[in-house]
Amino acid sequence: MNRIALLLVCLLTIVPRAQAQSTPDEPTLEESLAMLDTGIQQLETRDADAKETIARAASALSAVIEREDLHTPAAYHALGNAYALLDDYGHAVLAYRRGLEINPRDPRLRDSLDFARDQVQISVEPSPASRVRWALTAWRGFIPRIWLWSGFIALFVLAWALLIIRSATRGSRNLRTAAFWCFGLALLPVSALGYEWSINQGRDLIVITQPKVAAMSGPDDSVYDPVYSEPLDAGVEGVLLETREDWARIRLIDGSECWVPRTSYEMVNPA
């Protein structure tokens, strides 16, 4: 019940009731959210039909997101909450991750993702490289990108202004020193943005969405041995490295690699 209560708090700030375009036989966004609200009320009263109602709401939300190209943080937050209420943490993590790709600063999505990750039954510790990447991109949760761009432009313009003033007035060397400091400081925000861009290039993020997936040391479960003592549970995250027929090689957050069936995961950023 504590889990349900936490999710209900998340749902208090759910997607605004915007009417989406749809055919008469397809639920609109408003109808999908109303269906989810009904399921939550049934869950609170321990109605036997609660799970079925929430499952239909999740299916309707997923369909309306794709049909109306409604890829917004709020829509993915609602979809993730629906899956979390069904204890489907694979698809819940996937939905929250997709929302955070759009807005990494959304506090509701971050809190909901942390909660969903806590429910995944596997302990995978981040590798040193993963910890460094996290530290170098931690600003995304607090500083808007526009602030970094504005800071870079302001410092760059100020540096040139100081150099022009010194050249025109033959002023103190302090002006040149200050200009060089401004140039140096201008590199900090643009470097942070450049690093974020570079680590996201070529990184095909995935989430395991099927339960109890065998992680093998090679692309054949009849030939190769499992990499871990336990199968991967739904909700485990990784990076896609390569595919080979029906198998895919992925890297987990601890830096270890394994092969999993291509049907066992979904892309965070589908092509």
XYZ file of C-alpha atoms in Angstrom:
271
model
C 0.000 0.000 0.000
C 2.965 2.347 0.600
C 3.974 1.808 -2.999
C 0.473 2.656 -4.182
C 0.382 5.764 -1.987
C 3.668 7.041 -3.420
C 2.463 6.532 -6.959
C -0.810 8.280 -6.187
C 1.167 11.331 -5.054
C 3.013 11.293 -8.384
C -0.279 11.138 -10.211
C -1.593 14.287 -8.537
C 0.400 16.320 -11.047
C -0.403 14.150 -14.032
C -0.728 15.329 -17.624
C -3.102 18.238 -18.217
C -6.365 17.108 -19.663
C -5.599 18.066 -23.263
C -7.933 16.754 -25.910
C -6.028 14.838 -28.607
C -7.193 14.133 -32.120
C -8.371 10.541 -32.631
C -10.874 8.439 -34.471
C -14.205 7.676 -32.774
C -13.058 4.141 -31.859
C -9.745 5.216 -30.312
C -9.486 6.715 -26.809
C -8.283 10.304 -26.659
C -5.636 11.469 -24.216
C -8.379 12.808 -21.962
C -10.246 9.494 -22.053
C -7.052 7.521 -21.421
C -6.234 9.604 -18.359
C -9.811 9.310 -17.114
C -9.524 5.543 -17.494
C -6.307 5.615 -15.456
C -8.007 7.683 -12.748
C -10.829 5.132 -12.660
C -8.308 2.334 -12.253
C -6.634 4.161 -9.374
C -9.958 4.624 -7.633
C -10.701 0.926 -8.114
C -7.275 0.109 -6.707
C -7.982 2.183 -3.610
C -11.241 0.308 -3.034
C -9.595 -3.039 -3.862
C -11.854 -3.600 -6.827
C -11.004 -6.837 -8.644
C -11.130 -5.024 -12.000
C -8.540 -2.393 -11.036
C -5.549 -4.026 -12.733
C -7.495 -4.662 -15.912
C -8.643 -1.033 -16.058
C -5.121 0.274 -15.490
C -3.758 -2.112 -18.130
C -6.266 -0.778 -20.657
C -5.308 2.777 -19.671
C -1.616 2.008 -20.198
C -2.348 0.526 -23.604
C -4.482 3.534 -24.542
C -1.844 6.016 -23.355
C 0.882 4.229 -25.306
C -1.288 4.248 -28.426
C -2.223 7.922 -28.176
C 1.419 8.937 -27.624
C 2.419 7.231 -30.864
C -0.689 8.151 -32.831
C -0.600 11.847 -31.957
C 3.209 12.083 -31.715
C 2.645 13.228 -28.134
C 6.213 12.723 -26.943
C 6.163 14.960 -23.866
C 7.587 14.457 -20.359
C 4.091 14.644 -18.851
C 2.685 11.994 -21.191
C 5.554 9.613 -20.486
C 5.225 10.276 -16.757
C 1.574 9.234 -16.867
C 2.427 6.147 -18.928
C 5.227 5.176 -16.557
C 2.929 5.558 -13.558
C 0.350 3.288 -15.185
C 2.952 0.585 -15.766
C 4.343 1.003 -12.244
C 0.866 0.462 -10.792
C 0.827 -2.817 -12.742
C 4.238 -3.753 -11.273
C 5.602 -3.711 -14.842
C 8.806 -1.914 -13.950
C 10.496 -2.689 -17.253
C 8.059 -0.555 -19.221
C 7.808 1.942 -16.339
C 11.570 2.570 -16.403
C 11.429 2.794 -20.198
C 8.660 5.423 -20.110
C 10.391 7.505 -17.439
C 13.706 7.334 -19.331
C 12.020 8.501 -22.533
C 10.505 11.427 -20.674
C 13.863 12.376 -19.169
C 15.502 12.297 -22.585
C 13.142 15.147 -23.472
C 13.556 17.046 -20.197
C 16.363 15.791 -17.920
C 15.372 18.366 -15.275
C 11.814 17.138 -14.674
C 11.753 16.416 -10.904
C 8.654 14.192 -11.066
C 10.236 11.967 -13.697
C 13.512 11.757 -11.783
C 11.747 10.798 -8.541
C 9.519 8.275 -10.305
C 12.489 6.739 -12.129
C 14.411 6.402 -8.856
C 11.408 4.666 -7.305
C 11.006 2.284 -10.259
C 14.726 1.471 -10.272
C 14.522 0.549 -6.599
C 11.980 -2.144 -7.483
C 14.246 -3.858 -10.032
C 15.518 -7.066 -8.483
C 19.181 -6.871 -9.434
C 22.142 -5.080 -7.938
C 24.429 -3.644 -10.608
C 26.991 -1.168 -9.345
C 28.128 1.651 -11.644
C 31.625 1.298 -13.075
C 34.217 4.044 -12.390
C 33.722 5.329 -15.949
C 29.956 5.491 -15.399
C 30.462 7.410 -12.164
C 32.717 9.920 -13.940
C 30.159 10.388 -16.727
C 27.437 10.924 -14.128
C 29.536 13.495 -12.246
C 30.350 15.432 -15.420
C 26.696 15.593 -16.445
C 25.154 16.117 -12.984
C 24.516 19.767 -13.889
C 21.614 18.668 -16.122
C 19.363 18.309 -13.095
C 19.959 21.863 -11.893
C 21.180 24.146 -14.694
C 19.147 24.698 -17.869
C 21.132 24.396 -21.092
C 20.090 27.906 -22.093
C 21.906 29.240 -19.033
C 25.121 27.536 -20.113
C 24.802 28.885 -23.645
C 24.046 32.358 -22.286
C 27.025 32.187 -19.927
C 29.339 31.146 -22.757
C 28.142 33.947 -25.046
C 28.294 36.584 -22.292
C 31.835 35.656 -21.227
C 33.033 35.409 -24.822
C 31.609 38.836 -25.719
C 32.987 40.362 -22.506
C 36.456 38.996 -23.258
C 36.489 40.569 -26.709
C 35.103 43.824 -25.331
C 37.937 44.013 -22.796
C 40.534 43.369 -25.488
C 39.021 46.039 -27.736
C 38.932 48.557 -24.886
C 42.558 47.862 -23.990
C 43.626 48.162 -27.619
C 41.732 51.411 -28.134
C 42.808 53.087 -24.902
C 46.169 51.374 -24.343
C 44.893 50.654 -20.874
C 46.271 48.504 -18.086
C 47.510 44.966 -18.584
C 44.827 43.992 -16.122
C 42.282 44.381 -18.912
C 44.104 41.791 -21.015
C 44.431 39.469 -18.035
C 40.724 39.810 -17.310
C 39.946 39.098 -20.974
C 41.984 35.895 -20.904
C 40.190 34.836 -17.722
C 36.855 35.420 -19.448
C 37.968 33.319 -22.408
C 38.989 30.547 -20.028
C 35.750 30.669 -18.061
C 33.753 30.672 -21.304
C 35.221 27.264 -22.085
C 33.598 25.709 -19.002
C 29.920 25.876 -20.042
C 30.604 25.090 -23.691
C 32.795 22.144 -22.653
C 29.999 20.790 -20.449
C 27.547 21.013 -23.340
C 30.035 19.472 -25.742
C 30.758 16.570 -23.401
C 27.060 15.875 -22.939
C 26.606 15.829 -26.713
C 29.614 13.549 -27.248
C 28.577 10.856 -24.750
C 25.102 10.705 -26.235
C 26.366 10.206 -29.774
C 26.296 6.565 -30.734
C 24.905 5.494 -27.365
C 21.851 3.392 -28.037
C 20.235 3.226 -24.605
C 18.055 0.201 -23.904
C 15.842 -1.099 -21.110
C 15.119 -4.775 -20.511
C 11.324 -5.063 -20.675
C 10.888 -8.835 -20.419
C 11.147 -10.682 -17.075
C 13.972 -13.088 -16.251
C 16.152 -12.606 -19.311
C 19.141 -14.931 -19.600
C 22.334 -12.893 -20.042
C 24.746 -15.071 -21.999
C 28.462 -14.802 -22.759
C 27.753 -15.252 -26.471
C 24.929 -15.101 -29.027
C 23.551 -18.594 -28.419
C 22.017 -19.882 -25.196
C 22.656 -23.496 -26.222
C 26.404 -22.958 -26.585
C 27.453 -20.166 -24.232
C 27.224 -19.902 -20.450
C 25.284 -17.282 -18.473
C 27.287 -14.225 -17.431
C 25.477 -13.719 -14.127
C 24.217 -16.098 -11.493
C 20.709 -14.657 -11.866
C 18.804 -13.648 -15.022
C 18.278 -9.975 -15.781
C 14.967 -8.664 -14.520
C 12.739 -6.210 -16.353
C 13.917 -2.653 -15.742
C 17.659 -3.287 -16.075
C 19.243 -0.562 -18.216
C 22.148 -0.715 -20.607
C 23.697 0.372 -23.891
C 23.317 -1.546 -27.141
C 26.712 -2.405 -28.641
C 25.880 -4.681 -31.575
C 23.284 -7.092 -32.910
C 23.771 -10.500 -34.469
C 20.718 -12.280 -35.870
C 18.359 -12.788 -32.900
C 20.835 -11.618 -30.264
C 22.240 -8.307 -29.063
C 25.374 -7.476 -27.101
C 24.752 -4.896 -24.395
C 26.799 -3.144 -21.723
C 25.327 -2.634 -18.266
C 26.015 0.276 -15.944
C 28.758 -1.672 -14.126
C 30.698 -1.957 -17.396
C 30.064 -5.675 -17.863
C 28.831 -6.992 -21.211
C 26.471 -9.802 -22.134
C 24.266 -11.115 -24.929
C 20.479 -11.040 -24.661
C 17.651 -11.888 -27.091
C 16.675 -8.939 -29.278
C 13.069 -9.373 -28.188
C 13.962 -8.809 -24.532
C 14.575 -5.056 -24.633
C 13.312 -1.797 -26.107
C 15.231 1.283 -27.197
C 14.967 4.440 -25.111
C 15.274 6.454 -28.320
C 13.663 4.310 -31.016
C 14.639 5.119 -34.592
